[in-house]
PDB file of C-alpha atoms and ligand atoms in Angstrom:
ATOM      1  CA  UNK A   1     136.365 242.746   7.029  1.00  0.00           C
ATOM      2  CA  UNK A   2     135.887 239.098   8.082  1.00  0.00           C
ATOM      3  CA  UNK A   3     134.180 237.412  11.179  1.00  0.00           C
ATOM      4  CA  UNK A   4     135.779 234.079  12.073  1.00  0.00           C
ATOM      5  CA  UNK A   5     135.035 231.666  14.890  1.00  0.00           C
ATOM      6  CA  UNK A   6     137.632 231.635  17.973  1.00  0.00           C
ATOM      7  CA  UNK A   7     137.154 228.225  20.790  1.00  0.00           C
ATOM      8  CA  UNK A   8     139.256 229.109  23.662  1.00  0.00           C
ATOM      9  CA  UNK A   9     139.669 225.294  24.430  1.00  0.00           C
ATOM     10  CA  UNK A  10     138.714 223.345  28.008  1.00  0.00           C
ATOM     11  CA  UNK A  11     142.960 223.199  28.778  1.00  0.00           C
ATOM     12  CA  UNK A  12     143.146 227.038  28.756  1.00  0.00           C
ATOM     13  CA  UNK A  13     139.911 228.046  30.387  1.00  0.00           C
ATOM     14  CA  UNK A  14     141.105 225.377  33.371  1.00  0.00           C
ATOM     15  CA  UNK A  15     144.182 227.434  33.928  1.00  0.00           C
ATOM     16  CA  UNK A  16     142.162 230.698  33.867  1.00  0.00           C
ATOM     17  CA  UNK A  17     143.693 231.835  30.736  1.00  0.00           C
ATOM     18  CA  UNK A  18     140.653 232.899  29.004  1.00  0.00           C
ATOM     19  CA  UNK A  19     140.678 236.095  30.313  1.00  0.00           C
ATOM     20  CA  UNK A  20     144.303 236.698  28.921  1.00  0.00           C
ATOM     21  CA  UNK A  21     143.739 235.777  25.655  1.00  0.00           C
ATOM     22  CA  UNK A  22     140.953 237.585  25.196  1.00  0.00           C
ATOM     23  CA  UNK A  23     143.506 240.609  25.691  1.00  0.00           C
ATOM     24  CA  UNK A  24     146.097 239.061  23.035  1.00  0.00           C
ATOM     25  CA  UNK A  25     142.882 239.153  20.053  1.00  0.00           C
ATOM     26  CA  UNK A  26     142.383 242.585  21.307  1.00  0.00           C
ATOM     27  CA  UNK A  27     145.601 243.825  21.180  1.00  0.00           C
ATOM     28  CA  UNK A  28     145.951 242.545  17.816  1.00  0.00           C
ATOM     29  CA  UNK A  29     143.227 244.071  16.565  1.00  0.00           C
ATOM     30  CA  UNK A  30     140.411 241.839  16.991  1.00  0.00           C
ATOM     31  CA  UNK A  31     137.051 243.008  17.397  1.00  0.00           C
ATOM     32  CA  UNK A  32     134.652 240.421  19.894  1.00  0.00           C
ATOM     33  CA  UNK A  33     131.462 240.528  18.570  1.00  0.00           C
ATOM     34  CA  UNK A  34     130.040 237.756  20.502  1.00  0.00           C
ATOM     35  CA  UNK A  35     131.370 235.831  23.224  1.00  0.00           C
ATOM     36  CA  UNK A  36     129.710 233.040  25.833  1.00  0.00           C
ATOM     37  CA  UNK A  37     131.178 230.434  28.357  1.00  0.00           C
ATOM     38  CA  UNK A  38     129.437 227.124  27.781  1.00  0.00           C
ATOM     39  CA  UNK A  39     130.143 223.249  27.800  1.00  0.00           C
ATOM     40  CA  UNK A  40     128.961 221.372  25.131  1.00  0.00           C
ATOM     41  CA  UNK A  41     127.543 217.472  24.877  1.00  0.00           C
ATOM     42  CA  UNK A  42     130.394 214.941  23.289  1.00  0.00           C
ATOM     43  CA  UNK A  43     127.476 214.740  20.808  1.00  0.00           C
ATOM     44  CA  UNK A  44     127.602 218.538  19.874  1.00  0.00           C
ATOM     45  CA  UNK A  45     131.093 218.180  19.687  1.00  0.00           C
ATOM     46  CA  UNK A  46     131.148 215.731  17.651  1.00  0.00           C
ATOM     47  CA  UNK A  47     128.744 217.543  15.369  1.00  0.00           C
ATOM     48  CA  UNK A  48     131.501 220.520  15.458  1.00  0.00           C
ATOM     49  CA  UNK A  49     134.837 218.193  14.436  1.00  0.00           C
ATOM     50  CA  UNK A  50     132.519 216.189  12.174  1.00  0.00           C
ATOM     51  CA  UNK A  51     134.765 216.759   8.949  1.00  0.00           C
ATOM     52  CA  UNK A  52     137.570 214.648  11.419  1.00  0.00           C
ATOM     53  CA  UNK A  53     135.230 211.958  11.898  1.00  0.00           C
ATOM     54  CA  UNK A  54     137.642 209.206  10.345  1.00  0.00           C
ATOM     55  CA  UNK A  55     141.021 210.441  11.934  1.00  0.00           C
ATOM     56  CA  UNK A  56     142.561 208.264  14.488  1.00  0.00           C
ATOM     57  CA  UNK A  57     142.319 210.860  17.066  1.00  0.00           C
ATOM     58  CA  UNK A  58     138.843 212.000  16.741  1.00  0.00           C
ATOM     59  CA  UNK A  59     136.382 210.144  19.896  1.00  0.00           C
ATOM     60  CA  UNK A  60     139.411 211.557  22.160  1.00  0.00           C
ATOM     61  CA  UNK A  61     139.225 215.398  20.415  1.00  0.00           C
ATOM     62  CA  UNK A  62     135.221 215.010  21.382  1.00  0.00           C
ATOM     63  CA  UNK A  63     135.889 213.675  24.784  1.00  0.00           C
ATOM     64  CA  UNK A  64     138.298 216.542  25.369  1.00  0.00           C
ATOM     65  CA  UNK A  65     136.146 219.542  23.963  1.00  0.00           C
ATOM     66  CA  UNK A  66     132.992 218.370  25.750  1.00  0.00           C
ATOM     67  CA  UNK A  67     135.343 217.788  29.408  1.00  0.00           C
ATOM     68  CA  UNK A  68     135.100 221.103  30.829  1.00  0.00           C
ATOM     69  CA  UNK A  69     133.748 224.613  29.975  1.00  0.00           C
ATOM     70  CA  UNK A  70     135.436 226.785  26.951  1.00  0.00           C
ATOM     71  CA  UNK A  71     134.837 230.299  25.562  1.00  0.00           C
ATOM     72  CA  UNK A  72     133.521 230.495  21.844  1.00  0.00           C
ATOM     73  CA  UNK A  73     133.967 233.823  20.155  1.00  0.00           C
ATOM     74  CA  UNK A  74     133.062 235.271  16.845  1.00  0.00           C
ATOM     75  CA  UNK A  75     135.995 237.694  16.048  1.00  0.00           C
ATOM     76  CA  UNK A  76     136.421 240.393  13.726  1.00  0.00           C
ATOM     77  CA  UNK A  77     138.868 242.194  12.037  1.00  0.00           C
ATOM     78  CA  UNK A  78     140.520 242.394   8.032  1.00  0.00           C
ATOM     79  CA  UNK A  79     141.645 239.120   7.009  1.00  0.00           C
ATOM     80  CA  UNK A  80     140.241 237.796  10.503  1.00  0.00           C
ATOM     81  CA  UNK A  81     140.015 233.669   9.782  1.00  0.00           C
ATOM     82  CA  UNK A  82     144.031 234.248   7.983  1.00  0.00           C
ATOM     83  CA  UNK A  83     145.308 236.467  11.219  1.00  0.00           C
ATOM     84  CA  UNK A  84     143.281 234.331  13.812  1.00  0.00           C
ATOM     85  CA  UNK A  85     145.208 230.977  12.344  1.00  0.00           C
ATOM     86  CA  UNK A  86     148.799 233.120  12.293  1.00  0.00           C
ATOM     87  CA  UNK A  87     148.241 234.497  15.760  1.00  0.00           C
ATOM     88  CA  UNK A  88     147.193 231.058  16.996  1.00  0.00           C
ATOM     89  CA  UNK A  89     150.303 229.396  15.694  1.00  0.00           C
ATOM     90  CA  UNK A  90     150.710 225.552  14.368  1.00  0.00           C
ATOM     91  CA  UNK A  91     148.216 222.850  15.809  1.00  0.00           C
ATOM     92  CA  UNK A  92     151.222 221.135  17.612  1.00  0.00           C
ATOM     93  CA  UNK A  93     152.309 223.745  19.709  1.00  0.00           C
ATOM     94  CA  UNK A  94     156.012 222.432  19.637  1.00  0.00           C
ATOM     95  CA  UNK A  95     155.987 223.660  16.039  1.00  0.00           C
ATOM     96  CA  UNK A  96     154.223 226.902  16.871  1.00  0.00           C
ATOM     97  CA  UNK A  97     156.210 230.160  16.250  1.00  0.00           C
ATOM     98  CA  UNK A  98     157.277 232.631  19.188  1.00  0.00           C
ATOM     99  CA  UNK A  99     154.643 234.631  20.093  1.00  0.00           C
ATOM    100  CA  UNK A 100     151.861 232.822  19.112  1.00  0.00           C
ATOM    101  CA  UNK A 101     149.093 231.308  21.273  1.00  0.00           C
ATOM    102  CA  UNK A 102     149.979 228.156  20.876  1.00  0.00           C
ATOM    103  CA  UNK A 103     153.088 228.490  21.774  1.00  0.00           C
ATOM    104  CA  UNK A 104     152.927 230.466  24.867  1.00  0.00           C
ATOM    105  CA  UNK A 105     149.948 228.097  26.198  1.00  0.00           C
ATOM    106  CA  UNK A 106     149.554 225.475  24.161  1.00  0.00           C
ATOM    107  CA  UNK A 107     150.288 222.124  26.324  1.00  0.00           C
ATOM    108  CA  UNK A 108     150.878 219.449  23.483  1.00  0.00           C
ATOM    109  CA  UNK A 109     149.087 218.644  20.045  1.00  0.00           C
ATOM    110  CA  UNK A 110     145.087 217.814  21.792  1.00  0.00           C
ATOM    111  CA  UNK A 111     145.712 220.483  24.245  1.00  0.00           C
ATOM    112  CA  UNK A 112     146.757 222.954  22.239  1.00  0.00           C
ATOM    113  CA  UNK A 113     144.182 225.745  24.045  1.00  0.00           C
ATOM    114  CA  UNK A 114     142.627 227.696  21.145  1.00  0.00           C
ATOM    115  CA  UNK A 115     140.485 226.669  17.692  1.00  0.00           C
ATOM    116  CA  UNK A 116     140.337 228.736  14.837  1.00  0.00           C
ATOM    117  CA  UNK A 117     138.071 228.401  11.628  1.00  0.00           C
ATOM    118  CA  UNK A 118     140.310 227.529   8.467  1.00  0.00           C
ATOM    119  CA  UNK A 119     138.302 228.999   5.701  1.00  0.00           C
ATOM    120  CA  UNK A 120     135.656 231.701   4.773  1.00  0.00           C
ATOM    121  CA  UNK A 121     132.814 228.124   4.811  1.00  0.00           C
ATOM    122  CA  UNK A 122     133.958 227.217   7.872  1.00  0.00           C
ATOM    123  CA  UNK A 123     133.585 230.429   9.545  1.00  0.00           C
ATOM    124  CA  UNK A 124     130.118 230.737   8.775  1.00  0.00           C
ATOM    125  CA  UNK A 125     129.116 227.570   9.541  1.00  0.00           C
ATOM    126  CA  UNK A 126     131.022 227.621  12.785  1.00  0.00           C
ATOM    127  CA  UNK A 127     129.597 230.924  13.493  1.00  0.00           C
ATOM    128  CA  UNK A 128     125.697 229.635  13.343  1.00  0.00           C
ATOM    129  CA  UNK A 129     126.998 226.981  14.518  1.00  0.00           C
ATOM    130  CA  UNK A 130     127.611 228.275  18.117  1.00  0.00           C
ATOM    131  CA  UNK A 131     125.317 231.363  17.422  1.00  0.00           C
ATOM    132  CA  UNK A 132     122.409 231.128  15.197  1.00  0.00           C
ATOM    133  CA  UNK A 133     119.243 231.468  17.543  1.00  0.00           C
TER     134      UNK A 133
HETATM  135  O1  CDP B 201     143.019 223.049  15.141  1.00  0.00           O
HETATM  136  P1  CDP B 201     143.720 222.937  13.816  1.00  0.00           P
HETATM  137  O2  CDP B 201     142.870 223.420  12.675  1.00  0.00           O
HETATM  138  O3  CDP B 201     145.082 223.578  13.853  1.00  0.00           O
HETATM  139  O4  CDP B 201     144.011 221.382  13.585  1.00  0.00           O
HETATM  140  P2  CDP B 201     143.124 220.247  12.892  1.00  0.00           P
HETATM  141  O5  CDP B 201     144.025 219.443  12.030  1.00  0.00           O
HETATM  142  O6  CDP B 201     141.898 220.814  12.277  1.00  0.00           O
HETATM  143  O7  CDP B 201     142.725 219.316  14.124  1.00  0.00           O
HETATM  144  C1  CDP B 201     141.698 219.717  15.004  1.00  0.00           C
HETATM  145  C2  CDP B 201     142.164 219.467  16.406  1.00  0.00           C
HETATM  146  O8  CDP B 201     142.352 218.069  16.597  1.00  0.00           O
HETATM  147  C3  CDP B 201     143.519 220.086  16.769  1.00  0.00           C
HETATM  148  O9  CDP B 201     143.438 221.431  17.158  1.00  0.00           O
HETATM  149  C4  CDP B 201     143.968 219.191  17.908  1.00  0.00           C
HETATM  150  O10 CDP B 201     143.393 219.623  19.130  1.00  0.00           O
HETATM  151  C5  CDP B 201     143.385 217.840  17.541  1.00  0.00           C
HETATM  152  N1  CDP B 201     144.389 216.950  16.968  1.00  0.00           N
HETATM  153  C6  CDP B 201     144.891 215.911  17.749  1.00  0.00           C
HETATM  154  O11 CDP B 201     144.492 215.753  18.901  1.00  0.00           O
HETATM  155  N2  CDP B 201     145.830 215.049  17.226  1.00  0.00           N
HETATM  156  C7  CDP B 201     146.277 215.206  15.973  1.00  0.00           C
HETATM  157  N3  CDP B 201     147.190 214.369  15.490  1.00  0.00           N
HETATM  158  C8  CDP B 201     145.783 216.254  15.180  1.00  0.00           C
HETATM  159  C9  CDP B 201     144.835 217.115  15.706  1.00  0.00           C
HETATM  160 MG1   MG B 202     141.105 222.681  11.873  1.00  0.00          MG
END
């Protein structure tokens, strides 16, 4: 059993869609241990993407995460950080596969509405990231 960390991003919590995929992870199996609504500083956010700190496209992913309020989640469930990345699809949702987040909601590459950790590390340090008290 893994916990992973689940961003329901600014472009899908606009367009009321957090509430939705909430149901998808629980459909699939997903277990929400902990959920909140918050907006973050650019500066937090740019504490969070921090390992994209030299990509072309990273002041406008921190703008974007910081613009308007998103849903962080720690999910659970057997292989969670694996299923949570296959459910969520390909980060440009034009390559996403049917049925997967991306796809259905994803609006292009930035907006692409959910984040997912990519490893076992980045789980945890996502996780305390968003909830260590
Ligand atoms: O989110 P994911 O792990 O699938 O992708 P990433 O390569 O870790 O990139 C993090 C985020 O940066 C993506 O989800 C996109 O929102 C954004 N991004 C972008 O705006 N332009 C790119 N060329 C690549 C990523
Ligand atoms: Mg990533």
């Amino acid at each position: 059993i893994e916990q992973t960390l689940s961003i329901i991003k600014p472009d899908a919590v606009e367009r009321n869609l957090d509430n939705e995929i909430k149901e998808i992870f629980k459909n699939k199996g997903f277990i929400i241990l902990k959920e909140k609504k918050i907006q973050i500083e650019k500066s937090e956010a740019e504490k969070f993407y921090k390992v994209h700190e030299t990509k072309p496209f990273y002041n406008d992913l921190c703008d974007y995460l910081s613009s308007g309020p998103i849903v962080v989640m720690v999910l659970q469930k057997e292989n969670a950080i694996l299923e949570n990345r296959k459910l969520m699809g390909a980060t440009n949702p034009i390559d996403a596969e049917e049925g997967t987040i991306r796809k259905k909601y994803g609006i292009s590459i930035d907006k692409n509405s959910v984040h997912g950790s990519d490893s076992s590390e980045n789980a945890q340090i996502e996780i305390d990231f968003f909830f260590k008290d």
